[in-house]
mmCIF file of C-alpha atoms and ligand atoms in Angstrom:
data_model
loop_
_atom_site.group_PDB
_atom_site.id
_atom_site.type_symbol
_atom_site.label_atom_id
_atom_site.label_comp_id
_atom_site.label_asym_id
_atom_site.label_seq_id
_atom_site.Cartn_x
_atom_site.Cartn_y
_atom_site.Cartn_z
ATOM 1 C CA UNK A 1 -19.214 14.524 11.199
ATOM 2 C CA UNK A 2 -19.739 11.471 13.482
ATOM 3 C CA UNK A 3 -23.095 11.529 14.843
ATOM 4 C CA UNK A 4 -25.245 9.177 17.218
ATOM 5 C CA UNK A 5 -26.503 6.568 14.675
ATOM 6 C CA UNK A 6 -23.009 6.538 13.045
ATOM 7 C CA UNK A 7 -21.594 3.051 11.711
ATOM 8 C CA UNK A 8 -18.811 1.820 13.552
ATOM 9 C CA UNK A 9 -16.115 0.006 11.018
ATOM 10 C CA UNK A 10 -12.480 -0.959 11.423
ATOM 11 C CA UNK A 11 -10.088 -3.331 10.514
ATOM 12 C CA UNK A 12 -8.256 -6.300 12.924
ATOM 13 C CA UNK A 13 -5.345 -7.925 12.644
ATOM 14 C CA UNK A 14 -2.150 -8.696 14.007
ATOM 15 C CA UNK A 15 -0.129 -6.774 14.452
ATOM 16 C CA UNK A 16 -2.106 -4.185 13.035
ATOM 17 C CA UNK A 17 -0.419 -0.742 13.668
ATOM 18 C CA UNK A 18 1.348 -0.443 10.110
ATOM 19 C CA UNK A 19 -1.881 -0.968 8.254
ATOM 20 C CA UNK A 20 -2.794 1.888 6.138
ATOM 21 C CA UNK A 21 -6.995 0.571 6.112
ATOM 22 C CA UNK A 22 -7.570 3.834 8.630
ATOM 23 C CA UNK A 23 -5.997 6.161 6.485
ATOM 24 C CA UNK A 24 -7.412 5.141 3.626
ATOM 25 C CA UNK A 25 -11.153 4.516 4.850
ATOM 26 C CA UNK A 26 -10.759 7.442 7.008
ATOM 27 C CA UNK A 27 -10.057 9.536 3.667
ATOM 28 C CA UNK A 28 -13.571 7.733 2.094
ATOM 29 C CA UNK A 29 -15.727 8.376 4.827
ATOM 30 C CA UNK A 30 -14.281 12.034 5.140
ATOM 31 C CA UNK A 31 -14.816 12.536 1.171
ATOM 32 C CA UNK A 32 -18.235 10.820 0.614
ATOM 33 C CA UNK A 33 -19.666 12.485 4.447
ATOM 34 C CA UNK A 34 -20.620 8.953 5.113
ATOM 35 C CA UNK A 35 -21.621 8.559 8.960
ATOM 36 C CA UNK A 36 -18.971 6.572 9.816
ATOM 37 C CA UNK A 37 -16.447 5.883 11.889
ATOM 38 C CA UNK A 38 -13.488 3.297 11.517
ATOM 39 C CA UNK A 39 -10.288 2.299 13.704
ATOM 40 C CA UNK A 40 -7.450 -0.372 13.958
ATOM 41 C CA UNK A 41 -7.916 -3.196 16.615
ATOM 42 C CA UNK A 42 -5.367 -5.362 17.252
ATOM 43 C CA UNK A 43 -6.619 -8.526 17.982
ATOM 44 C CA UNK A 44 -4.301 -11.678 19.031
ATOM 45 C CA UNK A 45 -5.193 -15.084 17.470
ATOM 46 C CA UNK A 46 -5.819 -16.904 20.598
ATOM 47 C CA UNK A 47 -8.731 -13.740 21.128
ATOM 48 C CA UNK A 48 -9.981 -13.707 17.285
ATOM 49 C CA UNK A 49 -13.186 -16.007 18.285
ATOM 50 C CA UNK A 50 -13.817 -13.378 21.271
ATOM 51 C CA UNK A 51 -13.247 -10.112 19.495
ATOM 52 C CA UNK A 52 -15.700 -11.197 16.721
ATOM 53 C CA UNK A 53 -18.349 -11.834 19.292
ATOM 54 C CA UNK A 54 -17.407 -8.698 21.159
ATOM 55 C CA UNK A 55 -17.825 -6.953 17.290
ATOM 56 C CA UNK A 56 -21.019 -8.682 16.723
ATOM 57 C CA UNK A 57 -22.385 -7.363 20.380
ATOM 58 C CA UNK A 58 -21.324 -3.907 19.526
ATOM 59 C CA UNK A 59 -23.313 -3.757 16.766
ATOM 60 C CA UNK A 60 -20.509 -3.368 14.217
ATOM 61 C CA UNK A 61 -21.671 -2.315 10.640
ATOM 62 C CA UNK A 62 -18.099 -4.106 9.685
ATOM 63 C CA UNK A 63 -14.921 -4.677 9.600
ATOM 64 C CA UNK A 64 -11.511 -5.541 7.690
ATOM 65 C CA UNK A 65 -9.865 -8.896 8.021
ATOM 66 C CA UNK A 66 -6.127 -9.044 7.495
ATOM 67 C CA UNK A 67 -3.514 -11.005 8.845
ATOM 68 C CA UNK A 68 -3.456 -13.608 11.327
ATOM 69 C CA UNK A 69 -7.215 -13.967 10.341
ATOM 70 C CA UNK A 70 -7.811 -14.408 6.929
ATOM 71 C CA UNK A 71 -8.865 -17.726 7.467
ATOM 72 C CA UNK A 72 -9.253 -18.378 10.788
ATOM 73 C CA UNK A 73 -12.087 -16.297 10.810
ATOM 74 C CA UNK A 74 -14.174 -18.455 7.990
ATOM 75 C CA UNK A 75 -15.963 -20.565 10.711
ATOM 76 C CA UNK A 76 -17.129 -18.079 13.356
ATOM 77 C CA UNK A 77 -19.596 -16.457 10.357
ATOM 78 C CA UNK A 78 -22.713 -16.786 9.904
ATOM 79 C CA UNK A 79 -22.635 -16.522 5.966
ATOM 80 C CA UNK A 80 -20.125 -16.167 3.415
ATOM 81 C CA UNK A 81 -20.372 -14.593 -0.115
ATOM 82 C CA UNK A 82 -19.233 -16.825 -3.262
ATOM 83 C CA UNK A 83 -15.473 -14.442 -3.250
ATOM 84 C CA UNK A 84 -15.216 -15.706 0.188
ATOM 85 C CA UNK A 85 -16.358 -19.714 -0.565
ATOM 86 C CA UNK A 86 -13.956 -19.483 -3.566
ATOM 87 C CA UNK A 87 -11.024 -17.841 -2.432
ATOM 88 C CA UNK A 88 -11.077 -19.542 1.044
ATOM 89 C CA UNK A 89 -10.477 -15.935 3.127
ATOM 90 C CA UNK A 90 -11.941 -13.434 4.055
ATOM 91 C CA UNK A 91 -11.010 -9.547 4.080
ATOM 92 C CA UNK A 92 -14.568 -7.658 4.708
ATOM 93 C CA UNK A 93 -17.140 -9.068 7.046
ATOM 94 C CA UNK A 94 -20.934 -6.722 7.025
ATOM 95 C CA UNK A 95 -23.338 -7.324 9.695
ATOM 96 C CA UNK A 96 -26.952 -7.878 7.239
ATOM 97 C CA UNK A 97 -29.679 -8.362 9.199
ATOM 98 C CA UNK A 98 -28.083 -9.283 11.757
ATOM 99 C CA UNK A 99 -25.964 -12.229 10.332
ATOM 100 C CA UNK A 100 -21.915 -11.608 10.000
ATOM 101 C CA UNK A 101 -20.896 -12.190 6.135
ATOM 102 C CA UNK A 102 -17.579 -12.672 4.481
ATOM 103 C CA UNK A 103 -16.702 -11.566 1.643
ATOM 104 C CA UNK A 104 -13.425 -11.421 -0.326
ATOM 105 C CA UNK A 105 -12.566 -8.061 -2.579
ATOM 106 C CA UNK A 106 -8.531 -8.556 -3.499
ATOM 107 C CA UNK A 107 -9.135 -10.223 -6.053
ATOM 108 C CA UNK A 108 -11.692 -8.362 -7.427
ATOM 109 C CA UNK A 109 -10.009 -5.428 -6.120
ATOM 110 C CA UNK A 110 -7.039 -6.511 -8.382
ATOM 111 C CA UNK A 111 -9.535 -6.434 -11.208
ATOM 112 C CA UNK A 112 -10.540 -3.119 -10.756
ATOM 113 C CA UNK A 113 -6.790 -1.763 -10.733
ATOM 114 C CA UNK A 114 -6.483 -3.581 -13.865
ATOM 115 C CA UNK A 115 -9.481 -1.965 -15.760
ATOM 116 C CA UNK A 116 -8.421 1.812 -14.237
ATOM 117 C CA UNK A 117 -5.167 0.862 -15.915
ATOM 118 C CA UNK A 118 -7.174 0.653 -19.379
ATOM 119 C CA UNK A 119 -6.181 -3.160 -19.055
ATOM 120 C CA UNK A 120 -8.770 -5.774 -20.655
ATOM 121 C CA UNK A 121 -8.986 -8.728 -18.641
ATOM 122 C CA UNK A 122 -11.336 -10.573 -20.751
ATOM 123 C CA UNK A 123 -9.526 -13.049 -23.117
ATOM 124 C CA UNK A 124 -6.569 -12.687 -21.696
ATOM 125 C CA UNK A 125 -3.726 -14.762 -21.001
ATOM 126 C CA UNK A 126 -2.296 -14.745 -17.186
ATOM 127 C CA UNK A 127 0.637 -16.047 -15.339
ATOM 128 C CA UNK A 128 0.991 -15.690 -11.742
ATOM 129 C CA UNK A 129 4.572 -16.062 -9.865
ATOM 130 C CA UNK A 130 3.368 -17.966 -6.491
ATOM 131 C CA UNK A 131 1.254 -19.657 -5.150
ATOM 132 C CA UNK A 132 -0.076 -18.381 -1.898
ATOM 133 C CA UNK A 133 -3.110 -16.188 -0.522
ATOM 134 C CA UNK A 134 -2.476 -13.632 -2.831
ATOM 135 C CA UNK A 135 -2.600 -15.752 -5.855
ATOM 136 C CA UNK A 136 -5.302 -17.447 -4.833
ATOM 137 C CA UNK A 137 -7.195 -14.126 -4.667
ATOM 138 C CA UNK A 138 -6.475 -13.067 -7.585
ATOM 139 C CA UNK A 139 -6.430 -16.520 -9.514
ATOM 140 C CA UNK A 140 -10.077 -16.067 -8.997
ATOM 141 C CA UNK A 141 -10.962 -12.466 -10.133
ATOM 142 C CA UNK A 142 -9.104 -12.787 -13.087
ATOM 143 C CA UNK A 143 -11.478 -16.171 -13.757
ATOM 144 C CA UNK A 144 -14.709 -14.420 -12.942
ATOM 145 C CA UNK A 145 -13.835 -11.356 -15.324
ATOM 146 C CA UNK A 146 -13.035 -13.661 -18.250
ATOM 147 C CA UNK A 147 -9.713 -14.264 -18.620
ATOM 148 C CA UNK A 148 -9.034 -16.644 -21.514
ATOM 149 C CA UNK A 149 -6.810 -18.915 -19.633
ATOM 150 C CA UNK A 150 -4.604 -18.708 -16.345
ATOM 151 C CA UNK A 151 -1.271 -20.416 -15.012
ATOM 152 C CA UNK A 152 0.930 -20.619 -11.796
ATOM 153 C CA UNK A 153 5.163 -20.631 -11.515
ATOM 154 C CA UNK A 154 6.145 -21.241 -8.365
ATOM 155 C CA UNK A 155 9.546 -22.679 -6.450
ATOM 156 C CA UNK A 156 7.477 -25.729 -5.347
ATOM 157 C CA UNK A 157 5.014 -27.126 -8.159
ATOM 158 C CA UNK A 158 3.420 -28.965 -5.794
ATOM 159 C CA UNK A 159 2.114 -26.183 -4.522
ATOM 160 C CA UNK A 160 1.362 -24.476 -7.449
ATOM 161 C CA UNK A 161 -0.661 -28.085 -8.494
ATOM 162 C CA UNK A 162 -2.315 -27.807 -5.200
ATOM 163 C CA UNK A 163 -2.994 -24.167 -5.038
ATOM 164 C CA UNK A 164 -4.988 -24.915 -8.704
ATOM 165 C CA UNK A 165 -6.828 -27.930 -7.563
ATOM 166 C CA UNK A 166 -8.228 -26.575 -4.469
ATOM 167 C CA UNK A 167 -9.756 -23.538 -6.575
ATOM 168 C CA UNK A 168 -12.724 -24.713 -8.783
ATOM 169 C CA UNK A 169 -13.037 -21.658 -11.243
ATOM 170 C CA UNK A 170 -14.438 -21.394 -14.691
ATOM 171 C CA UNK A 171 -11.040 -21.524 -16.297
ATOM 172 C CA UNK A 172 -8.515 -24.273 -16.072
ATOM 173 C CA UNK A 173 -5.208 -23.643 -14.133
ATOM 174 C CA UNK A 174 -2.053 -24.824 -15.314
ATOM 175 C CA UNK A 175 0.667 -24.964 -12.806
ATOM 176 C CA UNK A 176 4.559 -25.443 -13.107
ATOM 177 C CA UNK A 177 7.747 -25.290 -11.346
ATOM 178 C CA UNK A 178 8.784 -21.778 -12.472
ATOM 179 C CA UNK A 179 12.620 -23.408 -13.309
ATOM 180 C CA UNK A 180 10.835 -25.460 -16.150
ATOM 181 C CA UNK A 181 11.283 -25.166 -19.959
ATOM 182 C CA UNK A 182 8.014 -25.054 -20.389
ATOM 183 C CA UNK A 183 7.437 -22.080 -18.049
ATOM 184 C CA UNK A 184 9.637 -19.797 -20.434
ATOM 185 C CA UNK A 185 7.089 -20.600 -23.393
ATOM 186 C CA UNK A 186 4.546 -19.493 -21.471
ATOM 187 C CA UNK A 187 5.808 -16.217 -20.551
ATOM 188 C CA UNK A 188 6.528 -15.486 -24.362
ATOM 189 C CA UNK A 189 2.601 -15.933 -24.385
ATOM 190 C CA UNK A 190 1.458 -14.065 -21.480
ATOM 191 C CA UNK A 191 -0.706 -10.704 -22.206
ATOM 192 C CA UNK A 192 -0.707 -10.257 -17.914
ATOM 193 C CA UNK A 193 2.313 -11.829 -15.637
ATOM 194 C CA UNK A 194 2.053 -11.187 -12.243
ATOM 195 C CA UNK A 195 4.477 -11.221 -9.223
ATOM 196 C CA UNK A 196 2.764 -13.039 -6.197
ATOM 197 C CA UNK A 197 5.254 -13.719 -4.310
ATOM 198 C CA UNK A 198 7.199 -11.331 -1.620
ATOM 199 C CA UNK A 199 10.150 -11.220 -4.043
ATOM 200 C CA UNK A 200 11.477 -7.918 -3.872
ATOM 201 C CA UNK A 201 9.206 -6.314 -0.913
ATOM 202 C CA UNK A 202 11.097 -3.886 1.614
ATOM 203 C CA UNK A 203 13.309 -4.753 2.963
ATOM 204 C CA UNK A 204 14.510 -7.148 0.462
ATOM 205 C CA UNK A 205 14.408 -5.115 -2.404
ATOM 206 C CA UNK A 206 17.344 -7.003 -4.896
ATOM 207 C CA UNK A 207 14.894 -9.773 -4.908
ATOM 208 C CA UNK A 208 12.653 -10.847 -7.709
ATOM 209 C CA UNK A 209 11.194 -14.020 -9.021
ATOM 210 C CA UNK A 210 13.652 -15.818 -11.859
ATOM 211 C CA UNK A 211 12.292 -14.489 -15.049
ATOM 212 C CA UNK A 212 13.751 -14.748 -18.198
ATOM 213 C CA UNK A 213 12.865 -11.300 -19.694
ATOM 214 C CA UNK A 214 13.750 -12.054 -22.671
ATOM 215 C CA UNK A 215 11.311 -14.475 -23.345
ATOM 216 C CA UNK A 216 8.179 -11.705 -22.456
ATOM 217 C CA UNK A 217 7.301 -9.763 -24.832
ATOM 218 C CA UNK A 218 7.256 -5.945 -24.795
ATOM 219 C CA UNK A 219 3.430 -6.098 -25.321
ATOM 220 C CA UNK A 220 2.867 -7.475 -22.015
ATOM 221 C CA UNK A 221 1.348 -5.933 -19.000
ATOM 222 C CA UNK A 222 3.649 -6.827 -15.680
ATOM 223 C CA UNK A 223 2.181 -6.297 -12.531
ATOM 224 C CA UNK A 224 3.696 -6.771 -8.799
ATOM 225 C CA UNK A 225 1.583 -7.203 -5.671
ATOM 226 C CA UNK A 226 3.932 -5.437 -4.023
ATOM 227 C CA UNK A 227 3.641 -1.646 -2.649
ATOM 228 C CA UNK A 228 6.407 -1.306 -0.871
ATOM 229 C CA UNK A 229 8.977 0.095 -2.415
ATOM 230 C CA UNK A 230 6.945 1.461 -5.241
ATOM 231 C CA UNK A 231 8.736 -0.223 -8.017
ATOM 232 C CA UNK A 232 10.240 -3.348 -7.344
ATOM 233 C CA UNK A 233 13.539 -4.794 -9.126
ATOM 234 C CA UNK A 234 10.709 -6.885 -10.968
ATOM 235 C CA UNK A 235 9.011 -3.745 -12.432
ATOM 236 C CA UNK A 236 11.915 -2.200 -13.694
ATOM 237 C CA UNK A 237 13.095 -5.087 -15.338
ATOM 238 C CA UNK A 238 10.043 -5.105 -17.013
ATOM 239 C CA UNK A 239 10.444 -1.729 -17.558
ATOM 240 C CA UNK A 240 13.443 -2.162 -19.590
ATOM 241 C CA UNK A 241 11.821 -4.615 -21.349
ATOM 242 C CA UNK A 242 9.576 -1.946 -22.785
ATOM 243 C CA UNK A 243 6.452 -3.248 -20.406
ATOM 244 C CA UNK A 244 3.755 -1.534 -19.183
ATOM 245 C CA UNK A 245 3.497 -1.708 -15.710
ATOM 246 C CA UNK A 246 1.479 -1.552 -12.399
ATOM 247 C CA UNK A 247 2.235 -2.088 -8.690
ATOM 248 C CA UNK A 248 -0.229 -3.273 -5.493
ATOM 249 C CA UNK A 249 -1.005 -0.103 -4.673
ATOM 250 C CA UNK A 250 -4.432 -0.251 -6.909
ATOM 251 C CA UNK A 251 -5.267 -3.177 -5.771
ATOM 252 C CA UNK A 252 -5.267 -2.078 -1.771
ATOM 253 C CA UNK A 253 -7.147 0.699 -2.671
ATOM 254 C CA UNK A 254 -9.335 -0.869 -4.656
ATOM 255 C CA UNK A 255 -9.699 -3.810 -2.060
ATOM 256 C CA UNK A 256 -10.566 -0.903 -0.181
ATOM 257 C CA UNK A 257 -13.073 0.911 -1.998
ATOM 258 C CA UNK A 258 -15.230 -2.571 -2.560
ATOM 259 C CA UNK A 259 -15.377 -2.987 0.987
ATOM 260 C CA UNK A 260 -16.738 0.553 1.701
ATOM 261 C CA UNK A 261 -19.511 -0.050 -1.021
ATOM 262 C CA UNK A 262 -20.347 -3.084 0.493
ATOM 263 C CA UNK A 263 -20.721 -1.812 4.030
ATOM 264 C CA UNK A 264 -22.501 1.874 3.145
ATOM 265 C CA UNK A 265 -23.876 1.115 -0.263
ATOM 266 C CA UNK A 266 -22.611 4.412 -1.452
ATOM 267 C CA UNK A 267 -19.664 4.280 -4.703
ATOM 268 C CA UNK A 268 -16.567 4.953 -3.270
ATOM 269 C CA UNK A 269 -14.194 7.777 -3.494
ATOM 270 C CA UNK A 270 -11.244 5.847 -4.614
ATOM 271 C CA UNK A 271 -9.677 8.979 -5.672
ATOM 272 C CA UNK A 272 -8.875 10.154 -2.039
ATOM 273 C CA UNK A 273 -8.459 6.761 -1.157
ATOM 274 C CA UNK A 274 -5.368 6.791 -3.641
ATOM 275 C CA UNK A 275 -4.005 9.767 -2.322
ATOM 276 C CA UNK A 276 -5.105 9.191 1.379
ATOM 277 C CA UNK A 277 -2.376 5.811 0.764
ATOM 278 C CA UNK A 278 0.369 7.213 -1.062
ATOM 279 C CA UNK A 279 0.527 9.578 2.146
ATOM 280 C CA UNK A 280 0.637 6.635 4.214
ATOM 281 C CA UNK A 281 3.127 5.017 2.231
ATOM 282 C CA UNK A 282 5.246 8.071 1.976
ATOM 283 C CA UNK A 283 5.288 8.552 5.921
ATOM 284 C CA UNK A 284 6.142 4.899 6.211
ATOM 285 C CA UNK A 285 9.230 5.035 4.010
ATOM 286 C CA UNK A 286 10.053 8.276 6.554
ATOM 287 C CA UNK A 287 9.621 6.495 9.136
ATOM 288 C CA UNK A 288 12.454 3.678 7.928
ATOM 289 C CA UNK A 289 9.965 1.157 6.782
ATOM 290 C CA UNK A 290 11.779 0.812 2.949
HETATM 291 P P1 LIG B 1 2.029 -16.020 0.993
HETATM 292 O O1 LIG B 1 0.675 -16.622 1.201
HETATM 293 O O2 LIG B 1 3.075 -16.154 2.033
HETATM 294 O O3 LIG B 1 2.584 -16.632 -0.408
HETATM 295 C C1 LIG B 1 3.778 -16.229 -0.933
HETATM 296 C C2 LIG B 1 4.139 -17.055 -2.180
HETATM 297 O O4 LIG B 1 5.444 -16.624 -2.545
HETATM 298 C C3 LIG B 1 4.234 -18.562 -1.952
HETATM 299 O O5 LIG B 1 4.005 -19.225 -3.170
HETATM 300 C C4 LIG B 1 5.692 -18.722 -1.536
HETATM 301 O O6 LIG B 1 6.232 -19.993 -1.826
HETATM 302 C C5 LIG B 1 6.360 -17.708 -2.448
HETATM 303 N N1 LIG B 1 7.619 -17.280 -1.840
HETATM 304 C C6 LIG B 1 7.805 -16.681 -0.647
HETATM 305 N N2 LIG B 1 9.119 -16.455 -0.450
HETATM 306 C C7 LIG B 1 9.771 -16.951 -1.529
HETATM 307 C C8 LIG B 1 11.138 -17.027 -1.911
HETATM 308 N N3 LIG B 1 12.105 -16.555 -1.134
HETATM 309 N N4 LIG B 1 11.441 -17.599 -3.097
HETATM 310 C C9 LIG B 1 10.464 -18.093 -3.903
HETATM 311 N N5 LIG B 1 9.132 -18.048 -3.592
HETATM 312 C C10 LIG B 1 8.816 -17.479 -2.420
HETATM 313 O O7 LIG B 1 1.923 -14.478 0.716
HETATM 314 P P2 LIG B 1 0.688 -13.716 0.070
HETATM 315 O O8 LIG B 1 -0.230 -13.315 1.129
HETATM 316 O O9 LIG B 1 0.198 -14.517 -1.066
HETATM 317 O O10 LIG B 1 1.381 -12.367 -0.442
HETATM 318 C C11 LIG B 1 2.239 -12.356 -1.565
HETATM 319 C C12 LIG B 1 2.609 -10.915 -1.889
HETATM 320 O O11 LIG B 1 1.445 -10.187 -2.272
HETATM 321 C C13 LIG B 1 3.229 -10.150 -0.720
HETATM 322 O O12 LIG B 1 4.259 -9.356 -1.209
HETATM 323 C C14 LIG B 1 2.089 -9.283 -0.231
HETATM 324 O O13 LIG B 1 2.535 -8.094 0.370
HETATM 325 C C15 LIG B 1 1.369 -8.981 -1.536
HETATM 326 N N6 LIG B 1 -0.040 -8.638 -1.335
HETATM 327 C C16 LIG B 1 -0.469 -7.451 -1.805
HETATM 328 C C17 LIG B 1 -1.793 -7.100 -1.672
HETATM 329 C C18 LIG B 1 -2.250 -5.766 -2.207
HETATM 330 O O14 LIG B 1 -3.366 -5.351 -1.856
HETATM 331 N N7 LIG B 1 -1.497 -5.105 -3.039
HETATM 332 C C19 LIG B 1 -2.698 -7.966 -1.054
HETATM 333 C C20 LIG B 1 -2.229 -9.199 -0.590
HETATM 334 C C21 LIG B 1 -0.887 -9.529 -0.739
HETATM 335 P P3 LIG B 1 6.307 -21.140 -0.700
HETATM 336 O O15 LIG B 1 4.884 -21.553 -0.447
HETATM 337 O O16 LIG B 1 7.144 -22.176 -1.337
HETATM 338 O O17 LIG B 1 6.928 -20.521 0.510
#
């Protein structure tokens, strides 16, 4: 039940109709009888810098950040956490004591998908495909929870070279054109290679980033950002490569669940958070939206 000293919460973006954030929040606050309440607003980029005063006014407890505003929103805090510094976005902003902070949970979001998997991220070796926000994100959980070393394909090495300068983490990032030789050595060492890039996502979905399956070997875990559809070409050629696999649907939810705990201090239900998005996904994929 909402009651008078409830905490308001929501997410904005833009467009911001499609994003599954209410469902899924909704579904926490319902199972944990948290006092909250939490709704989309769509918020234009030329109005970001006036919504987030508007937010702050309104005493907001929090909110989601998702796109335009991952970044844009970086200078109208008052604070940000070290995920936020790091990564260079934000996704969760609280309202503690009275200052807005930023914080960043994908990538440890993506971290916590990994260890409900039974995955052990500590020693092990990564390889992301791209080199955008995404990888970025998760670039940097996978540093903080001790992986053993970390590297980047993408079309444009430059990017990739730029993408791992920019990010000062405890682990050093190599970074390659994914067409090089050298890039097919290192996915016959990866224990974790990751799909980063919108390869495959609906309604593409006979994309997927040029790997040479052969080279990776069974043991390997392959993961795809992706959500939607499901399983990507990517994952089933994994798949058939005898790979265990994972999609992006843990790490939304888990994205999720972090920024709940962050604004009510309570553990989240991440349970009904998985179910409250596989609805959501399900009625999007009615709706047309493969
Ligand atoms: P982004 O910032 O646009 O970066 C995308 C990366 O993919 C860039 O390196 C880009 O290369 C590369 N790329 C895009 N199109 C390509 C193509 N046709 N061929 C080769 N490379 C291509 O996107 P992002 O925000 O990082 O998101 C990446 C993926 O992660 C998306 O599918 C997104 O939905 C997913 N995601 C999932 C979650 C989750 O919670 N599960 C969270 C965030 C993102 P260039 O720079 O050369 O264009």
């Amino acid at each position: 039940m909402i009651t008078e000293t409830a905490k308001n919460l929501g997410v904005i973006g833009y467009p911001i109709a499609h994003s599954l954030s209410p469902r899924m929040q909704g579904a926490a606050i319902a199972a944990s009888g948290a006092d909250c309440a939490y709704i989309a607003m769509p918020v234009a980029p030329e109005a970001l810098a006036a919504a987030v005063a508007g937010l702050r006014c309104l005493g907001f407890a929090g909110f989601n950040v998702t796109i335009p505003h991952k970044v844009a929103i970086l200078p109208l805090l008052d604070a940000l956490d070290e995920s936020a510094r790091a990564i260079g976005a934000v996704n969760t902003v609280s309202l503690e004591a009275g200052r807005l902070r930023g914080y960043n949970t994908d990538g440890s979001g993506f971290v916590a998908a990994l260890q409900r998997r039974g995955f052990a991220v500590e020693g092990c070796r990564a390889l992301l495909l791209g080199a955008g926000g995404a990888a970025r994100a998760v670039l940097w959980g996978l540093a903080e929870a001790g992986a053993r070393s970390l590297a980047i394909g993408a079309r444009v090495a430059g990017k990739a070279r730029a993408l791992a300068a920019s990010l000062a983490l405890r682990v050093e990032v190599e970074a390659l054109d994914w067409r090089d030789a050298s890039f097919v050595s290192l996915l016959g060492q990866a224990d974790l290679l990751i799909n980063a890039t919108p390869l495959g996502m609906s309604p593409h979905v006979d994309a997927m980033p040029p790997v040479h399956w052969e080279a990776v070997r069974p043991e390997t875990f392959v993961c795809d950002l992706i959500y939607n559809p499901a399983q990507t070409r990517f994952l089933r050629a994994a798949k058939e490569r005898g790979c265990a696999v994972m999609n992006g649907e843990g790490m939304l939810v888990e994205q999720g669940a972090a920024a709940f705990e962050i604004w009510t201090g309570c553990k989240a239900p991440a349970e009904a958070m998985y179910q409250a998005l596989r609805q959501g996904l399900k009625a999007l994929r009615g709706a047309g939206e493969r």
